[in-house]
Short mmCIF file of C-alpha atoms and ligand atoms in Angstrom, two decimals:
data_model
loop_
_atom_site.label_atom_id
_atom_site.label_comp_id
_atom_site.label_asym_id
_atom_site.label_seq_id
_atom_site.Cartn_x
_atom_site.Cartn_y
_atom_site.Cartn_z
CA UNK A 1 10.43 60.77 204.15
CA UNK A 2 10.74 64.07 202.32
CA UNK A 3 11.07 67.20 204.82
CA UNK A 4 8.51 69.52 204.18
CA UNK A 5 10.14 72.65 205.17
CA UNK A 6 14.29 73.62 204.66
CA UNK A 7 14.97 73.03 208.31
CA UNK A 8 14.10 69.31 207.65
CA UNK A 9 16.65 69.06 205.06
CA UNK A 10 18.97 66.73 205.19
CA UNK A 11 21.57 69.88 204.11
CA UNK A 12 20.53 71.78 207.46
CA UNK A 13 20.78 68.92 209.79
CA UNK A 14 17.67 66.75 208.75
CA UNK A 15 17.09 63.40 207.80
CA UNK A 16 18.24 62.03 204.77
CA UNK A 17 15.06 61.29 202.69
CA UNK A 18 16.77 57.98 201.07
CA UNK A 19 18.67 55.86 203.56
CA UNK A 20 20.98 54.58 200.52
CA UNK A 21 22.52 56.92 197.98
CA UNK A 22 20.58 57.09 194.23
CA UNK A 23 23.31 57.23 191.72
CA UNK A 24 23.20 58.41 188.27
CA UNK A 25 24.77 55.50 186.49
CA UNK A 26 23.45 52.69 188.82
CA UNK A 27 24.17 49.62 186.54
CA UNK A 28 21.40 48.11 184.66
CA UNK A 29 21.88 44.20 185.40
CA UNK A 30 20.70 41.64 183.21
CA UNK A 31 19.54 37.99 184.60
CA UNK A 32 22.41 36.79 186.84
CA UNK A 33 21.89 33.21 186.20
CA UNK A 34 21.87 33.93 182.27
CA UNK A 35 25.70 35.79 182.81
CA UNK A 36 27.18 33.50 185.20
CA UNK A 37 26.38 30.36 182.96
CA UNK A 38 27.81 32.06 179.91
CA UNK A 39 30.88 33.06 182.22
CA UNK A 40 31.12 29.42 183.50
CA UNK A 41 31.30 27.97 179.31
CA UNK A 42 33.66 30.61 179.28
CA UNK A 43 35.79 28.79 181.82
CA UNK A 44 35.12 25.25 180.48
CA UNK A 45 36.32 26.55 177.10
CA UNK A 46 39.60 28.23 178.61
CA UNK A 47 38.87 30.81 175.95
CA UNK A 48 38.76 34.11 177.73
CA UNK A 49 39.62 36.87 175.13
CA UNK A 50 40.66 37.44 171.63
CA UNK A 51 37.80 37.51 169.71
CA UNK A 52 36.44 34.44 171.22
CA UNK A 53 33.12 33.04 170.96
CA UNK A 54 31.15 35.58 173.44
CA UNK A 55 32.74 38.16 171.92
CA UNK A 56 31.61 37.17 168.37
CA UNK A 57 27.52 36.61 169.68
CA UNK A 58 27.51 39.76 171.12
CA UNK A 59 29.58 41.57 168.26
CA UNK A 60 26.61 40.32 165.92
CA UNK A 61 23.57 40.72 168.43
CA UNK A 62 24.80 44.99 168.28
CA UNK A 63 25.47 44.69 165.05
CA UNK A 64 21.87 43.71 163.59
CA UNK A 65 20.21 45.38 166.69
CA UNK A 66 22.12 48.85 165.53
CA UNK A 67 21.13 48.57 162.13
CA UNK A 68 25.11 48.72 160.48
CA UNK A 69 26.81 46.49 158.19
CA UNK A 70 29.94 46.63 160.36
CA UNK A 71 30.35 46.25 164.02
CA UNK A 72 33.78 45.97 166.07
CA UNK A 73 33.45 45.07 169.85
CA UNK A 74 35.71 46.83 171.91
CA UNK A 75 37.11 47.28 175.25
CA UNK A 76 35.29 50.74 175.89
CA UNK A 77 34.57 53.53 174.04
CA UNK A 78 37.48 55.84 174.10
CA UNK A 79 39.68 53.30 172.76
CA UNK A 80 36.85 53.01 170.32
CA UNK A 81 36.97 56.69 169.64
CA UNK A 82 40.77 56.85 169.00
CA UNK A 83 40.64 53.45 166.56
CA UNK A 84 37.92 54.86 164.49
CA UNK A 85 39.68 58.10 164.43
CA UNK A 86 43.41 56.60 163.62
CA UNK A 87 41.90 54.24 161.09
CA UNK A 88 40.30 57.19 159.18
CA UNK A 89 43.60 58.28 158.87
CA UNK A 90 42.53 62.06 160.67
CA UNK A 91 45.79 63.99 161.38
CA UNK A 92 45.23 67.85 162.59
CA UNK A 93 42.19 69.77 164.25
CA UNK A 94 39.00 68.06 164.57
CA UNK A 95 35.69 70.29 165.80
CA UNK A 96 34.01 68.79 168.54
CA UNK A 97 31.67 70.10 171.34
CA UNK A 98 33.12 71.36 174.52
CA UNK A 99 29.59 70.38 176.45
CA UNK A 100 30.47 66.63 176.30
CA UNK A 101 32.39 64.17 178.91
CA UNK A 102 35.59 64.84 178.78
CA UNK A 103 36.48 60.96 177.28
CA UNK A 104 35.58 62.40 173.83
CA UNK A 105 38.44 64.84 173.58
CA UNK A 106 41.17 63.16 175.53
CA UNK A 107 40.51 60.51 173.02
CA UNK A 108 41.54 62.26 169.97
CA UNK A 109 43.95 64.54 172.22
CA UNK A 110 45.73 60.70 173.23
CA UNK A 111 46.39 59.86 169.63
CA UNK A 112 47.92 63.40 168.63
CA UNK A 113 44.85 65.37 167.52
CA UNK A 114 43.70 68.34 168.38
CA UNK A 115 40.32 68.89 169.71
CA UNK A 116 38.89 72.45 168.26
CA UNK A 117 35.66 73.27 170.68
CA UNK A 118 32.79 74.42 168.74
CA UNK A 119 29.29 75.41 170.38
CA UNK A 120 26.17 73.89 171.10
CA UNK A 121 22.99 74.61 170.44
CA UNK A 122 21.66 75.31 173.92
CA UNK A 123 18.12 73.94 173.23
CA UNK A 124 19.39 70.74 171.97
CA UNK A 125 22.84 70.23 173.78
CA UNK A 126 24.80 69.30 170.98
CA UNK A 127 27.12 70.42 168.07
CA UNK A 128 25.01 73.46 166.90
CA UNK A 129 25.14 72.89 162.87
CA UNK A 130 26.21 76.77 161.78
CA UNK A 131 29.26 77.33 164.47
CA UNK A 132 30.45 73.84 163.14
CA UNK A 133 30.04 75.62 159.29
CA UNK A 134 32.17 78.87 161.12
CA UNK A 135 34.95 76.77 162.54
CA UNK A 136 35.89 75.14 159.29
CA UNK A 137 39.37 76.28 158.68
CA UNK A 138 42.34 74.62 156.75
CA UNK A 139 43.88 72.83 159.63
CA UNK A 140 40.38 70.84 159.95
CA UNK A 141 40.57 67.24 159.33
CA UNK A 142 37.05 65.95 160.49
CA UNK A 143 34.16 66.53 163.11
CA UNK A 144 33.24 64.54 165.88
CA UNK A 145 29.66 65.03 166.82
CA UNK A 146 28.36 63.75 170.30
CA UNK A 147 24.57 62.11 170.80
CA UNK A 148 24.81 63.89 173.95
CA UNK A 149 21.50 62.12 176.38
CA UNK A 150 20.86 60.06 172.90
CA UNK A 151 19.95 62.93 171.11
CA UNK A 152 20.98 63.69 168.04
CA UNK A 153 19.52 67.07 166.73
CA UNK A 154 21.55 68.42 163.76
CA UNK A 155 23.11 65.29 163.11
CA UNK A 156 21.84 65.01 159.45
CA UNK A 157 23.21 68.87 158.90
CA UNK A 158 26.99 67.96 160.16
CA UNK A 159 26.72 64.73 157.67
CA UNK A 160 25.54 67.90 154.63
CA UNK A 161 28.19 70.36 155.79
CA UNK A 162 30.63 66.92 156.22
CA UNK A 163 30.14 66.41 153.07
CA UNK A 164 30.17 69.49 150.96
CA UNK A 165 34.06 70.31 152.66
CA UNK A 166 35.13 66.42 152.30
CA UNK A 167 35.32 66.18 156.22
CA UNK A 168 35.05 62.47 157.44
CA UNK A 169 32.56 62.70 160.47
CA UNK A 170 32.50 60.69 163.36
CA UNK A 171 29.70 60.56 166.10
CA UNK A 172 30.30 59.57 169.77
CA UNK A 173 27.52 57.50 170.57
CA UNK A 174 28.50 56.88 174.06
CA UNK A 175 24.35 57.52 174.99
CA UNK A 176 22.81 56.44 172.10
CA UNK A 177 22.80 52.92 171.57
CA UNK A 178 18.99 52.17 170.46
CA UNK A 179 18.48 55.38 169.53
CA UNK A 180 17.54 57.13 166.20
CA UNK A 181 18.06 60.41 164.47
CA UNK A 182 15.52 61.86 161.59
CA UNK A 183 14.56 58.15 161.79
CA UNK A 184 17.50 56.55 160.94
CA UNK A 185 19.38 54.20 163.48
CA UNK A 186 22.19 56.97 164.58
CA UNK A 187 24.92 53.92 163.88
CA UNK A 188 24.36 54.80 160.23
CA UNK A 189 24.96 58.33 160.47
CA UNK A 190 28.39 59.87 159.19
CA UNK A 191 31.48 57.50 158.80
CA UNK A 192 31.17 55.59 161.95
CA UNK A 193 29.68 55.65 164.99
CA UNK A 194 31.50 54.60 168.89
CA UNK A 195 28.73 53.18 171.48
CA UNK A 196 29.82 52.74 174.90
CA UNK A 197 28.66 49.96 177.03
CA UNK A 198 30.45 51.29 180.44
CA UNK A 199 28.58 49.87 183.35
CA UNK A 200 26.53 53.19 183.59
CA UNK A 201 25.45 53.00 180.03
CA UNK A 202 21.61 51.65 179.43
CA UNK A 203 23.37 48.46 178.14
CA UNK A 204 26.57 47.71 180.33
CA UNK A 205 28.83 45.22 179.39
CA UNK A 206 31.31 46.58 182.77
CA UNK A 207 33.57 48.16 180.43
CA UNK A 208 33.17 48.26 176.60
CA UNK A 209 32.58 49.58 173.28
CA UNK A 210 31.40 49.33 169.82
CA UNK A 211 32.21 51.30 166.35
CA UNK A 212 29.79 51.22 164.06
CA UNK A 213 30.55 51.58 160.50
CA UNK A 214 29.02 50.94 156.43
CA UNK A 215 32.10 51.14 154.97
CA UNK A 216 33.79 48.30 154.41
CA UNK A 217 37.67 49.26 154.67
CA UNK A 218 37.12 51.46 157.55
CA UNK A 219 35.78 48.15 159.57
CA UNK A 220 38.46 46.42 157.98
CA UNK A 221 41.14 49.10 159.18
CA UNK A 222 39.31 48.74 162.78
CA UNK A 223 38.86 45.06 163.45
CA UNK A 224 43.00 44.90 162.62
CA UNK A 225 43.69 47.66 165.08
CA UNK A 226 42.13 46.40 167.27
CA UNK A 227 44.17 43.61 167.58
CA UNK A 228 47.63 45.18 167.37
CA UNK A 229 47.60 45.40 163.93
CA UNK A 230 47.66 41.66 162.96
CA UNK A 231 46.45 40.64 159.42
CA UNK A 232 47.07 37.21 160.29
CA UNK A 233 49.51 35.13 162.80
CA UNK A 234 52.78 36.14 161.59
CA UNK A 235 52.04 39.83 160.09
CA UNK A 236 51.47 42.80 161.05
CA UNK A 237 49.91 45.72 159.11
CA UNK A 238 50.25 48.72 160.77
CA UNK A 239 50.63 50.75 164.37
CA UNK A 240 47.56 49.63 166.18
CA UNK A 241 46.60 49.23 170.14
CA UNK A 242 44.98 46.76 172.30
CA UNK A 243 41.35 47.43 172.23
CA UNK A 244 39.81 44.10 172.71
CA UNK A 245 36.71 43.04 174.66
CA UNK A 246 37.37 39.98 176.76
CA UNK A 247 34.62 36.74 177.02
CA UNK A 248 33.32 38.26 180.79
CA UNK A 249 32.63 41.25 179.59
CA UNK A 250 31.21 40.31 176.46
CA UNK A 251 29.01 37.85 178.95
CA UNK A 252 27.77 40.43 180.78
CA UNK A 253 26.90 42.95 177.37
CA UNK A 254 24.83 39.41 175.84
CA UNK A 255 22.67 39.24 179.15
CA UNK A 256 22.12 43.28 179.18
CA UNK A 257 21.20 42.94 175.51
CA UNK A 258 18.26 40.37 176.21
CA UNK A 259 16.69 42.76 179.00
CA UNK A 260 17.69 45.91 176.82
CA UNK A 261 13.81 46.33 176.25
CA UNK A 262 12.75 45.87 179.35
CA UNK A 263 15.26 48.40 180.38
CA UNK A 264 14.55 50.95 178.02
CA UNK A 265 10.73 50.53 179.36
CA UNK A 266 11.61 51.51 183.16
CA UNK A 267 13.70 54.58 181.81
CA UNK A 268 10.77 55.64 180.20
CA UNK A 269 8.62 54.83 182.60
CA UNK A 270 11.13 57.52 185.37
CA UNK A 271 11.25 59.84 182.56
CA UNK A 272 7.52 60.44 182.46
CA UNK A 273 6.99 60.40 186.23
CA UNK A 274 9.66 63.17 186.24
CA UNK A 275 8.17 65.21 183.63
CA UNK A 276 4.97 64.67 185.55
CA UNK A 277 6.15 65.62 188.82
CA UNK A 278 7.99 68.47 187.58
CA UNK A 279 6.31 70.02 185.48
CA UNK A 280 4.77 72.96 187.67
CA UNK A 281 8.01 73.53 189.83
CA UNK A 282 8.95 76.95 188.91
CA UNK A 283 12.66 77.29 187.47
CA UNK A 284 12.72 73.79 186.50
CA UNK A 285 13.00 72.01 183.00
CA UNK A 286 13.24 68.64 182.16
CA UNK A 287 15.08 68.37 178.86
CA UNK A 288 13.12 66.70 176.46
CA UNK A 289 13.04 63.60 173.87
CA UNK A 290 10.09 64.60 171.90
CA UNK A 291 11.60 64.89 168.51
CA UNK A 292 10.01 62.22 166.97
CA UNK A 293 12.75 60.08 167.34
CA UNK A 294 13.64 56.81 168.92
CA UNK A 295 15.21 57.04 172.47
CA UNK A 296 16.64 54.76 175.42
CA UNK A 297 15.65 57.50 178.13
CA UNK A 298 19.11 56.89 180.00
CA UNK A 299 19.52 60.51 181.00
CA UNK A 300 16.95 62.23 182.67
CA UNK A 301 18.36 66.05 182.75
CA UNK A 302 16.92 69.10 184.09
CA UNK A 303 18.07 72.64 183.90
CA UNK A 304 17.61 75.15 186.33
CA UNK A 305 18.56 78.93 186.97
CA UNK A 306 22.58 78.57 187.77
CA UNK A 307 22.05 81.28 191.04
CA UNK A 308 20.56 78.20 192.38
CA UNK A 309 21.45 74.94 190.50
CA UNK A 310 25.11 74.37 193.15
CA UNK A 311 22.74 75.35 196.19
CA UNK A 312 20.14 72.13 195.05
CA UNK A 313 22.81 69.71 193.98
CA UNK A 314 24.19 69.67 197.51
CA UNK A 315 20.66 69.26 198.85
CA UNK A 316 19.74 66.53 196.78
CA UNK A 317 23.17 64.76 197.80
CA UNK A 318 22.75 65.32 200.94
CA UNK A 319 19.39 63.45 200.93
CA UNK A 320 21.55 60.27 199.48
CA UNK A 321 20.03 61.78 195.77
CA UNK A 322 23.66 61.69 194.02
CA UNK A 323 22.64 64.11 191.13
CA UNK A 324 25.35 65.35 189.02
CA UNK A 325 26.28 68.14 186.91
CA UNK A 326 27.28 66.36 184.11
CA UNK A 327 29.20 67.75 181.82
CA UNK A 328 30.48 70.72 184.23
CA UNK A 329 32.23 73.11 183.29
CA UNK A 330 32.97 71.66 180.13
CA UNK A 331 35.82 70.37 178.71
CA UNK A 332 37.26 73.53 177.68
CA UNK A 333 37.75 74.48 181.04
CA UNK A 334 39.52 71.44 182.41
CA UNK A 335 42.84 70.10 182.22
CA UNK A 336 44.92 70.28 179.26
CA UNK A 337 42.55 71.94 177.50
CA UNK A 338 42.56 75.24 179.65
CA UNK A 339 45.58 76.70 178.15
CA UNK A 340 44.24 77.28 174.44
CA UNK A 341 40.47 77.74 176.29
CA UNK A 342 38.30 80.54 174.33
CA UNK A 343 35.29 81.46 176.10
CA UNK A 344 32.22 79.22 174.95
CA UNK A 345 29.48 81.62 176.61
CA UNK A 346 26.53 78.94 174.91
CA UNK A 347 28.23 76.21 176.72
CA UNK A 348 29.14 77.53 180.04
CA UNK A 349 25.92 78.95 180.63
CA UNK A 350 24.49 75.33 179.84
CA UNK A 351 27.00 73.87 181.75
CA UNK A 352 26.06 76.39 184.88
CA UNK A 353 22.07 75.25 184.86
CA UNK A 354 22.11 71.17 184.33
CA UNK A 355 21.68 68.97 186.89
CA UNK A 356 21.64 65.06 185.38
CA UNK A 357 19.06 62.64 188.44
CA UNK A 358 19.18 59.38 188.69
CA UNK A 359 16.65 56.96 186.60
CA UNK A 360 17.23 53.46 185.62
CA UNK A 361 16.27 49.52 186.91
CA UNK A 362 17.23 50.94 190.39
CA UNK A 363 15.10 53.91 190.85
CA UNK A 364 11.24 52.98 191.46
CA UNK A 365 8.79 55.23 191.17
CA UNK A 366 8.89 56.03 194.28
CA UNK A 367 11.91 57.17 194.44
CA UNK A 368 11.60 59.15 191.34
CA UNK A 369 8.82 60.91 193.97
CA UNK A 370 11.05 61.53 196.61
CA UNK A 371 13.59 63.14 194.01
CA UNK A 372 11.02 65.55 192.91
CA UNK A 373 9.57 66.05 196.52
CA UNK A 374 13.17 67.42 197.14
CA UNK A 375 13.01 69.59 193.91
CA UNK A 376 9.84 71.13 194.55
CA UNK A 377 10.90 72.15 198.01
CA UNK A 378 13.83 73.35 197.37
CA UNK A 379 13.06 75.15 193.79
CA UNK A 380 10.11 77.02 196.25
CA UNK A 381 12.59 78.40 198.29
CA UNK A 382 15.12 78.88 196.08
CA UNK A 383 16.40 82.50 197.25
CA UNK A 384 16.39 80.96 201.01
CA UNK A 385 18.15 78.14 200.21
CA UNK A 386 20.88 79.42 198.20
CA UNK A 387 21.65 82.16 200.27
CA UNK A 388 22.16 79.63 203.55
CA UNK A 389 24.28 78.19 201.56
CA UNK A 390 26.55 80.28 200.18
CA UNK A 391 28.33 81.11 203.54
CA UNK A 392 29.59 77.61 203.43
CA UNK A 393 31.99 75.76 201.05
CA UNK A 394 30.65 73.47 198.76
CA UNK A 395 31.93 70.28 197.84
CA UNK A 396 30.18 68.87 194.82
CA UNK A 397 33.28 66.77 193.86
CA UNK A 398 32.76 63.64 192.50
N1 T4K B 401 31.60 59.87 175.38
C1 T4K B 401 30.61 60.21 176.22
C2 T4K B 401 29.63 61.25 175.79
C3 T4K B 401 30.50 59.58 177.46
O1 T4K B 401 29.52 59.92 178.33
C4 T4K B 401 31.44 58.59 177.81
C5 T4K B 401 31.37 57.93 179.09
C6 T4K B 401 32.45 58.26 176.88
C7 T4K B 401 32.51 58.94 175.67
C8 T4K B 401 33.48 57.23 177.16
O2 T4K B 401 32.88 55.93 177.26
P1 T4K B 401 33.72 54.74 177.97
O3 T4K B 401 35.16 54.83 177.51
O4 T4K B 401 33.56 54.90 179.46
O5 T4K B 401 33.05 53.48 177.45
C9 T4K B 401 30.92 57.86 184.13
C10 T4K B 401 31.40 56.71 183.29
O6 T4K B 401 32.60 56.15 183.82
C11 T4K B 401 31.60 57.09 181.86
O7 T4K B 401 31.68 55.89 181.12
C12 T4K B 401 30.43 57.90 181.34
N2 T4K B 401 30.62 58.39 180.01
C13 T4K B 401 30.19 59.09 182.24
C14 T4K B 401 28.99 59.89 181.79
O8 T4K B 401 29.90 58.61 183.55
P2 T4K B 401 32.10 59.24 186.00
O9 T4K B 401 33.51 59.66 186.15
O10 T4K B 401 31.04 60.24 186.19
O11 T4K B 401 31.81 57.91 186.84
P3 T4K B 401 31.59 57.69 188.40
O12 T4K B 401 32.63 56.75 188.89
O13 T4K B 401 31.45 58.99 189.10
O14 T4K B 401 30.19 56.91 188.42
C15 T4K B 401 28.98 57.53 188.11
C16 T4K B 401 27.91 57.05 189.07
O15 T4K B 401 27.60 55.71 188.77
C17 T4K B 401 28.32 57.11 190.53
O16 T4K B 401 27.25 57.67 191.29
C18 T4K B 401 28.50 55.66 190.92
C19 T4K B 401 27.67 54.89 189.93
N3 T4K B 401 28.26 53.59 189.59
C20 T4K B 401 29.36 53.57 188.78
C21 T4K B 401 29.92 52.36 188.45
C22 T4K B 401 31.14 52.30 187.56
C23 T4K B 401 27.72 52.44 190.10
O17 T4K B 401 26.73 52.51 190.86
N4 T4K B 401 28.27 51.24 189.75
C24 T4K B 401 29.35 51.15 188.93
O18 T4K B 401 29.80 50.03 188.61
O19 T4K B 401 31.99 58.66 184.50
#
């Protein structure tokens, strides 16, 4: 039950409103029969890894579901990000957004890059076409654009201004597997493409990863470093890493490919109902997927003013509602990227108003009500709220 006045918030002493926490990133399952039998021929076949059948099925199923001539499994999708990168031979800067998770640069970072952070659009969330154009400098050696929520506005710019300087371009699909972009399946945009199938990702494999790629060599270049560089039992062709899927995960990915539909249904179904619910709460917007485009829903963000947006995340957790502020404060500002940090103004400001809810096979719709019931309580007493809580310390760690 949803308080109906702050006092009854769970934050001030209340009831929780859910008696078990909502994550964002509650796995979507497929059938458990359907996995354990392919797990169980996985056992009777003693075949577990390298390349092996499971491995293969699903490799093709993404392959012709994504639209690409080329698809290489992998183990998840940073490794996938750094054997795309290595195997297009990039060696300097590389422009990337700072509003991202903070996989996509320590990815590049890992294999001796450097990531150059380059603003956003802050309608669209992601690489903002013209400050990409600006940050071109002779140290650049390629771009890596992010499908940040599966959308992937200015996409088809970065693969004009990619081209006219010679840049290879590489997209971090992480969200956008199913998606498209000016119509086209975003696996065929720029060079290659790296889709993640993490256990939070609309299709979850547990861990895992995909590039997707046209060209030939590149694929060629990827499926050998993949496997530590072997061209075939006895040779070995160049530096490479251990980025293989193994036969349970692989099990896992086939069974959350044959509900992927169904999936992709209830996110849109939660997106909706939020949109609905929301859509008269003042302060609040839900971002939105109305481009024309192709989407898998997987993200349902909303941005509100930041005087407030810390003061309702810890309400919403504290009703069990584990909303996030994905990708706070971005990635300029953490770790080993604070000591060359510039300040990204666009990007922190972005960063200071987004709060990601939960959606997915394990939200119904109502829960998706008691989320917004929270919302609209809280957004209506915004001033109120915040300033009770700003006498106390707030932990919003992870
Ligand atoms: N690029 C982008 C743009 C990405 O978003 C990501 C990953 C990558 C690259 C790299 O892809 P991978 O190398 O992972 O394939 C989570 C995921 O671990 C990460 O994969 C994902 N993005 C990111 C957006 O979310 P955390 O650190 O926020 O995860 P954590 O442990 O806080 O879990 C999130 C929520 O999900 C929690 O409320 C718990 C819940 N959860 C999580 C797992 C693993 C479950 O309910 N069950 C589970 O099995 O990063």
């Amino acid at each position: 039950m949803t308080a109906d006045s702050l006092d009854g918030l769970a934050v001030f002493g209340g009831e929780p409103a859910f008696t078990e926490p909502r994550h964002v990133g509650r796995p979507n399952l497929g059938d458990r029969a359907r996995v354990l039998e392919l797990i169980g021929d996985a056992m009777d076949r003693g075949w577990l890894s390298n390349e092996g059948p499971l491995h293969q099925e699903f490799q093709e199923c993404v392959r012709e579901l994504t639209g690409v001539r080329h698809c290489i499994v992998v183990a998840n999708a940073t490794v996938g990000l750094q054997v795309a990168a290595k195997a297009m031979e990039l060696e300097g800067e590389v422009l990337m957004p700072s509003f991202t998770f903070i996989g996509t640069p320590h990815a590049v970072s890992w294999i001796g890059l450097r990531p150059v952070f380059v603003e956003i659009d802050p309608r669209t969330h992601t690489l903002d076409p013209a400050a990409v154009r600006r940050a071109i400098g002779p140290r650049t050696a390629g771009i890596v654009g992010v499908h940040l929520w599966g959308r992937s506005s200015g996409a088809t710019e970065l693969e004009a201004i990619a081209a006219e300087h010679g840049l290879p371009l590489l997209f971090d699909a992480a969200h956008a597997f199913g998606c498209t972009a000016a119509g086209r399946p975003v696996a065929t945009l720029g060079d290659a493409s790296v889709v993640s199938f993490h256990a939070t990702k609309v299709v979850g494999a547990g861990e895992g990863g995909a590039i997707l790629t046209d060209d030939d060599e590149l694929a060629t270049r990827c499926r050998r470093m993949r496997n530590f560089g072997f061209v075939d039992f006895d040779t070995i062709g160049s530096l490479a890493t251990n980025a293989k899927m193994n036969e349970l995960s692989a099990a896992m990915g086939l069974a959350s490919l044959d509900a992927f539909d169904g999936f992709v249904a209830v996110n849109r179904r939660n997106y909706e109902r939020y949109v609905d619910r929301l859509r008269d709460v003042p302060g609040v917007e839900v971002i939105d997927y109305a481009d024309g485009d192709v989407h898998n829903f997987h993200y349902v963000v909303i941005e509100v003013p930041a005087a407030v947006r810390d003061a309702l995340l810890r309400t919403l957790q504290a009703e069990q509602v584990l909303a996030r502020r994905y990708f706070y404060p971005g990635c300029h500002r953490q770790g080993p990227y604070l000591a060359d940090a510039e300040p990204m103004p666009i990007t922190e400001a972005v960063s200071d108003r987004v709060v990601t809810l939960p959606t997915g096979m394990a939200m119904s719709e109502e829960d998706v009500d008691g989320v917004c019931a929270i919302i609209r309580l809280a957004m209506a007493h915004a001033d109120e709220l915040t300033r009770r809580l700003a006498a106390e310390t707030a932990d919003l760690g992870r």
